[in-house]
Amino acid sequence: PYQFSKADSFSEGLARVLTQDGKYAYIEESGEIKFISPFDYSFKLSGGAICGSTNNLYGFCDSDGNVIIEPQYVMAFDFSEGLAAVMSGEKWGYITTYGAYQVAPSYTYASDFNNGYAVCSLASGYGIINSSGKRTSAFDFDYIGEADDEGRFPAKRGDVSGYIDYKGNWILKTDYDFCYTYTDGVARVFKEGLWGYINEDGKEIVSPIFADCGEFRNGRAFYSEDGYYYGFLTLDPEVTNEDVVIEPSLPTISADKTNVGDHGSSNVFSP
């Protein structure tokens, strides 16, 4: 029943809630509170640990609410594949659940690990490391995004945008300004201020015509032609090697525009 000021989705059997007295707590699927967070602010359970902050320093507790790493970092991300990116001073590194450094703080940016690899950056640019901390690619890219399940990293170097492998070798080159991670076999692309989509062969499914659009998830993606009104696109599962997109159409606006402002707030979900 309704009893919390805020509530999140369940993750690894627990959901974060905000109690009416302003404390973060974690409930089981029965709705029973398992424990109150030991931190002033805390996040969802991820990789068996919860990241939280007290007095603007970040640490971690376990799924029973016991502090396993005292708040000591300037910033920290959730655990992923047994490692968490943490910021000490002005540099990022990675720690284990015991709080020991697997990768010493040496990067200006560090992403979560995904399938054994993470994207980091140095003054020279972005590159890729493995879970041992070894650099597997050159650190000279202008941008590297999250890899998909096939190990393709969206990347940009100079005027070239496309996809690379974990060694930094180009798999696909395009002439778009930016390419993004493949989901459902489709990737968003960006050129001259507009968004479109390509398939895994780099073939253009929709030329950049949208003011905004999202990743495809389960065959659906949100989109907007003008950045104000939003609808959804679909991939037709009956068509082989060809993607079908719903033709965009704007809703009819009645004389009563009382709720137009609320409708426009959908842009908070923009990428």
CSV table of C-alpha atoms in Angstrom, one decimal:
chain,number,residue,atom,x,y,z
A,1,PRO,CA,0.0,0.0,0.0
A,2,TYR,CA,0.9,3.7,-0.4
A,3,GLN,CA,3.3,4.6,2.5
A,4,PHE,CA,6.5,5.9,1.1
A,5,SER,CA,7.4,9.4,-0.2
A,6,LYS,CA,9.4,7.9,-3.1
A,7,ALA,CA,9.9,4.3,-4.4
A,8,ASP,CA,12.2,2.8,-7.0
A,9,SER,CA,12.1,-0.4,-9.0
A,10,PHE,CA,13.4,-3.6,-7.4
A,11,SER,CA,17.0,-4.5,-8.1
A,12,GLU,CA,18.5,-7.8,-6.9
A,13,GLY,CA,15.5,-8.4,-4.6
A,14,LEU,CA,15.5,-5.0,-2.9
A,15,ALA,CA,13.9,-1.7,-3.7
A,16,ARG,CA,15.0,1.7,-2.4
A,17,VAL,CA,12.3,3.8,-0.8
A,18,LEU,CA,12.2,7.1,1.0
A,19,THR,CA,10.2,7.0,4.3
A,20,GLN,CA,7.9,9.7,5.4
A,21,ASP,CA,10.5,10.9,7.9
A,22,GLY,CA,13.0,11.4,5.1
A,23,LYS,CA,15.2,8.3,5.5
A,24,TYR,CA,16.3,6.0,2.7
A,25,ALA,CA,15.4,2.4,3.3
A,26,TYR,CA,15.3,-0.9,1.4
A,27,ILE,CA,12.3,-3.1,1.3
A,28,GLU,CA,11.9,-6.7,0.3
A,29,GLU,CA,9.3,-7.8,-2.3
A,30,SER,CA,6.9,-8.4,0.6
A,31,GLY,CA,7.0,-4.7,1.4
A,32,GLU,CA,8.8,-5.2,4.7
A,33,ILE,CA,11.6,-2.8,5.4
A,34,LYS,CA,14.9,-4.8,5.6
A,35,PHE,CA,17.1,-1.9,6.8
A,36,ILE,CA,17.5,1.8,6.9
A,37,SER,CA,20.4,3.1,4.9
A,38,PRO,CA,23.5,3.9,6.9
A,39,PHE,CA,24.1,6.9,4.5
A,40,ASP,CA,22.5,10.3,4.2
A,41,TYR,CA,21.9,9.4,0.5
A,42,SER,CA,22.1,6.0,-1.2
A,43,PHE,CA,21.4,4.4,-4.5
A,44,LYS,CA,20.0,1.0,-5.7
A,45,LEU,CA,21.5,-2.4,-4.9
A,46,SER,CA,24.0,-3.3,-7.6
A,47,GLY,CA,26.5,-6.1,-7.7
A,48,GLY,CA,25.6,-7.0,-4.1
A,49,ALA,CA,26.5,-3.6,-2.7
A,50,ILE,CA,24.9,-0.2,-2.3
A,51,CYS,CA,26.7,3.1,-3.0
A,52,GLY,CA,25.9,6.0,-0.7
A,53,SER,CA,27.2,9.3,0.5
A,54,THR,CA,27.6,11.0,3.9
A,55,ASN,CA,29.0,14.5,4.3
A,56,ASN,CA,29.6,14.5,0.5
A,57,LEU,CA,31.9,11.5,0.6
A,58,TYR,CA,31.0,8.1,-1.0
A,59,GLY,CA,31.2,4.6,0.4
A,60,PHE,CA,29.3,1.3,0.2
A,61,CYS,CA,27.2,-1.0,2.3
A,62,ASP,CA,26.1,-4.6,1.7
A,63,SER,CA,22.6,-6.0,1.1
A,64,ASP,CA,22.0,-6.2,4.9
A,65,GLY,CA,22.9,-2.5,5.5
A,66,ASN,CA,26.4,-3.2,6.9
A,67,VAL,CA,29.0,-0.6,5.8
A,68,ILE,CA,31.7,-2.5,4.0
A,69,ILE,CA,33.7,0.6,2.7
A,70,GLU,CA,33.6,3.7,4.7
A,71,PRO,CA,32.7,7.0,2.9
A,72,GLN,CA,36.0,8.3,1.6
A,73,TYR,CA,35.7,9.0,-2.1
A,74,VAL,CA,34.8,12.3,-3.9
A,75,MET,CA,32.5,10.3,-6.2
A,76,ALA,CA,31.7,6.6,-6.8
A,77,PHE,CA,29.6,4.5,-9.2
A,78,ASP,CA,27.8,1.2,-8.6
A,79,PHE,CA,29.6,-2.1,-8.6
A,80,SER,CA,29.6,-3.8,-12.0
A,81,GLU,CA,31.3,-7.1,-12.7
A,82,GLY,CA,32.9,-7.0,-9.3
A,83,LEU,CA,34.5,-3.5,-9.7
A,84,ALA,CA,33.3,0.0,-8.9
A,85,ALA,CA,34.7,3.2,-10.4
A,86,VAL,CA,35.7,5.7,-7.6
A,87,MET,CA,37.2,9.1,-7.7
A,88,SER,CA,40.0,10.0,-5.3
A,89,GLY,CA,41.3,13.5,-5.5
A,90,GLU,CA,40.8,14.4,-9.2
A,91,LYS,CA,41.4,10.9,-10.6
A,92,TRP,CA,39.3,7.8,-11.2
A,93,GLY,CA,40.2,4.2,-10.5
A,94,TYR,CA,38.5,0.9,-9.6
A,95,ILE,CA,38.0,-0.9,-6.3
A,96,THR,CA,36.9,-4.4,-5.3
A,97,THR,CA,34.1,-5.0,-2.8
A,98,TYR,CA,36.9,-5.2,-0.2
A,99,GLY,CA,37.9,-1.6,-0.9
A,100,ALA,CA,41.2,-2.5,-2.5
A,101,TYR,CA,42.3,-0.8,-5.7
A,102,GLN,CA,42.2,-3.1,-8.7
A,103,VAL,CA,43.1,-0.1,-10.9
A,104,ALA,CA,44.9,2.8,-9.2
A,105,PRO,CA,43.3,6.3,-9.7
A,106,SER,CA,44.9,7.6,-12.9
A,107,TYR,CA,42.0,8.5,-15.2
A,108,THR,CA,40.0,11.6,-15.8
A,109,TYR,CA,36.9,9.5,-16.5
A,110,ALA,CA,35.9,5.9,-15.9
A,111,SER,CA,32.8,4.0,-16.9
A,112,ASP,CA,31.3,0.8,-15.6
A,113,PHE,CA,32.7,-2.5,-16.7
A,114,ASN,CA,30.7,-4.4,-19.3
A,115,ASN,CA,31.7,-7.8,-20.6
A,116,GLY,CA,35.2,-7.4,-19.1
A,117,TYR,CA,36.0,-3.9,-20.5
A,118,ALA,CA,35.5,-0.3,-19.5
A,119,VAL,CA,36.0,3.1,-21.2
A,120,CYS,CA,38.4,5.5,-19.5
A,121,SER,CA,40.0,8.8,-20.5
A,122,LEU,CA,43.3,10.6,-20.1
A,123,ALA,CA,44.4,14.0,-21.2
A,124,SER,CA,45.2,12.5,-24.6
A,125,GLY,CA,41.7,11.1,-25.1
A,126,TYR,CA,39.4,8.1,-24.6
A,127,GLY,CA,40.5,4.5,-24.6
A,128,ILE,CA,39.6,1.0,-23.3
A,129,ILE,CA,40.9,-1.1,-20.4
A,130,ASN,CA,40.3,-4.7,-19.3
A,131,SER,CA,39.4,-5.7,-15.7
A,132,SER,CA,43.0,-6.2,-14.9
A,133,GLY,CA,43.7,-2.5,-15.7
A,134,LYS,CA,45.6,-3.2,-18.9
A,135,ARG,CA,45.0,-0.7,-21.7
A,136,THR,CA,43.8,-2.6,-24.7
A,137,SER,CA,43.4,0.4,-27.1
A,138,ALA,CA,45.1,3.6,-27.8
A,139,PHE,CA,43.9,6.6,-25.7
A,140,ASP,CA,43.4,9.0,-28.6
A,141,PHE,CA,39.7,8.9,-29.4
A,142,ASP,CA,37.5,12.0,-29.0
A,143,TYR,CA,34.7,9.8,-27.7
A,144,ILE,CA,34.0,6.1,-26.9
A,145,GLY,CA,30.5,5.0,-25.7
A,146,GLU,CA,29.2,1.9,-24.0
A,147,ALA,CA,29.7,-1.4,-25.9
A,148,ASP,CA,26.9,-3.6,-27.0
A,149,ASP,CA,26.7,-7.3,-26.3
A,150,GLU,CA,28.7,-8.0,-29.5
A,151,GLY,CA,31.6,-5.9,-28.2
A,152,ARG,CA,31.1,-3.0,-30.5
A,153,PHE,CA,32.0,0.4,-29.0
A,154,PRO,CA,30.6,3.6,-30.6
A,155,ALA,CA,33.5,5.9,-31.1
A,156,LYS,CA,34.7,9.1,-32.7
A,157,ARG,CA,38.2,10.2,-33.8
A,158,GLY,CA,38.5,13.4,-35.7
A,159,ASP,CA,36.0,13.4,-38.5
A,160,VAL,CA,35.4,9.7,-38.3
A,161,SER,CA,32.5,8.3,-36.3
A,162,GLY,CA,31.5,4.6,-36.1
A,163,TYR,CA,32.3,1.5,-34.1
A,164,ILE,CA,35.5,-0.1,-32.8
A,165,ASP,CA,36.5,-3.3,-31.0
A,166,TYR,CA,38.2,-3.5,-27.6
A,167,LYS,CA,41.6,-3.1,-29.3
A,168,GLY,CA,40.5,0.2,-30.9
A,169,ASN,CA,40.3,-1.2,-34.4
A,170,TRP,CA,37.5,0.2,-36.6
A,171,ILE,CA,34.7,-2.2,-37.3
A,172,LEU,CA,32.5,0.3,-39.1
A,173,LYS,CA,33.2,3.9,-40.2
A,174,THR,CA,30.4,6.4,-41.0
A,175,ASP,CA,30.1,10.0,-41.9
A,176,TYR,CA,27.7,10.9,-39.0
A,177,ASP,CA,28.7,13.3,-36.3
A,178,PHE,CA,28.1,10.7,-33.6
A,179,CYS,CA,27.0,7.1,-33.4
A,180,TYR,CA,25.6,5.4,-30.3
A,181,THR,CA,25.2,1.9,-28.8
A,182,TYR,CA,23.3,-0.8,-30.7
A,183,THR,CA,20.1,-2.0,-29.0
A,184,ASP,CA,17.7,-4.5,-30.7
A,185,GLY,CA,20.1,-4.4,-33.7
A,186,VAL,CA,19.6,-0.7,-34.3
A,187,ALA,CA,21.7,2.3,-33.4
A,188,ARG,CA,20.9,6.0,-33.1
A,189,VAL,CA,23.0,8.4,-35.2
A,190,PHE,CA,23.4,12.1,-35.0
A,191,LYS,CA,24.2,14.6,-37.7
A,192,GLU,CA,23.8,18.4,-38.0
A,193,GLY,CA,21.6,18.6,-35.0
A,194,LEU,CA,19.1,15.8,-35.9
A,195,TRP,CA,18.7,12.1,-35.1
A,196,GLY,CA,18.2,9.0,-37.2
A,197,TYR,CA,18.9,5.2,-37.1
A,198,ILE,CA,21.1,2.7,-38.8
A,199,ASN,CA,21.2,-1.1,-38.8
A,200,GLU,CA,24.1,-3.4,-37.9
A,201,ASP,CA,25.5,-3.1,-41.5
A,202,GLY,CA,25.6,0.7,-41.2
A,203,LYS,CA,22.6,1.0,-43.6
A,204,GLU,CA,20.5,4.0,-42.9
A,205,ILE,CA,17.0,3.0,-41.7
A,206,VAL,CA,15.8,6.5,-41.0
A,207,SER,CA,17.9,9.5,-42.1
A,208,PRO,CA,18.5,12.1,-39.4
A,209,ILE,CA,15.1,13.9,-39.3
A,210,PHE,CA,14.1,13.7,-35.6
A,211,ALA,CA,14.7,16.5,-33.0
A,212,ASP,CA,15.0,13.7,-30.4
A,213,CYS,CA,14.7,10.0,-30.2
A,214,GLY,CA,15.6,7.1,-27.9
A,215,GLU,CA,17.2,3.7,-28.0
A,216,PHE,CA,15.1,0.8,-29.2
A,217,ARG,CA,14.1,-1.5,-26.3
A,218,ASN,CA,11.9,-4.5,-27.0
A,219,GLY,CA,11.2,-3.1,-30.5
A,220,ARG,CA,10.0,0.3,-29.4
A,221,ALA,CA,11.7,3.7,-29.1
A,222,PHE,CA,10.4,7.2,-28.3
A,223,TYR,CA,10.8,10.0,-30.8
A,224,SER,CA,10.0,13.6,-31.5
A,225,GLU,CA,9.9,15.7,-34.7
A,226,ASP,CA,10.0,19.0,-32.9
A,227,GLY,CA,11.4,18.4,-29.5
A,228,TYR,CA,8.0,19.1,-27.9
A,229,TYR,CA,5.5,16.4,-28.8
A,230,TYR,CA,6.6,12.7,-28.4
A,231,GLY,CA,5.4,9.4,-29.8
A,232,PHE,CA,6.8,5.9,-30.3
A,233,LEU,CA,8.5,4.1,-33.2
A,234,THR,CA,8.3,0.4,-33.8
A,235,LEU,CA,10.4,-2.3,-35.6
A,236,ASP,CA,8.1,-4.8,-37.4
A,237,PRO,CA,9.1,-8.3,-36.2
A,238,GLU,CA,7.6,-9.9,-39.3
A,239,VAL,CA,10.0,-8.3,-41.7
A,240,THR,CA,13.4,-9.9,-42.3
A,241,ASN,CA,16.5,-7.7,-42.9
A,242,GLU,CA,14.4,-4.6,-43.2
A,243,ASP,CA,13.1,-2.3,-40.4
A,244,VAL,CA,9.7,-0.6,-40.6
A,245,VAL,CA,9.1,2.6,-38.8
A,246,ILE,CA,5.7,4.1,-38.0
A,247,GLU,CA,5.1,7.3,-39.9
A,248,PRO,CA,5.3,10.2,-37.5
A,249,SER,CA,2.1,12.1,-36.8
A,250,LEU,CA,1.3,14.9,-34.4
A,251,PRO,CA,-1.7,14.8,-32.1
A,252,THR,CA,-4.7,17.2,-32.7
A,253,ILE,CA,-4.6,20.1,-30.3
A,254,SER,CA,-7.9,21.1,-28.8
A,255,ALA,CA,-8.8,24.7,-27.9
A,256,ASP,CA,-8.2,23.8,-24.2
A,257,LYS,CA,-4.4,23.8,-23.8
A,258,THR,CA,-4.4,23.6,-20.0
A,259,ASN,CA,-2.2,20.5,-20.0
A,260,VAL,CA,0.2,21.4,-22.8
A,261,GLY,CA,2.9,22.3,-20.4
A,262,ASP,CA,2.7,19.0,-18.6
A,263,HIS,CA,2.8,17.1,-21.9
A,264,GLY,CA,5.9,19.1,-22.8
A,265,SER,CA,7.7,17.9,-19.7
A,266,SER,CA,8.3,14.6,-21.5
A,267,ASN,CA,11.6,16.0,-22.7
A,268,VAL,CA,13.1,15.1,-19.4
A,269,PHE,CA,13.6,11.7,-20.9
A,270,SER,CA,15.7,13.0,-23.7
A,271,PRO,CA,19.1,11.3,-24.1
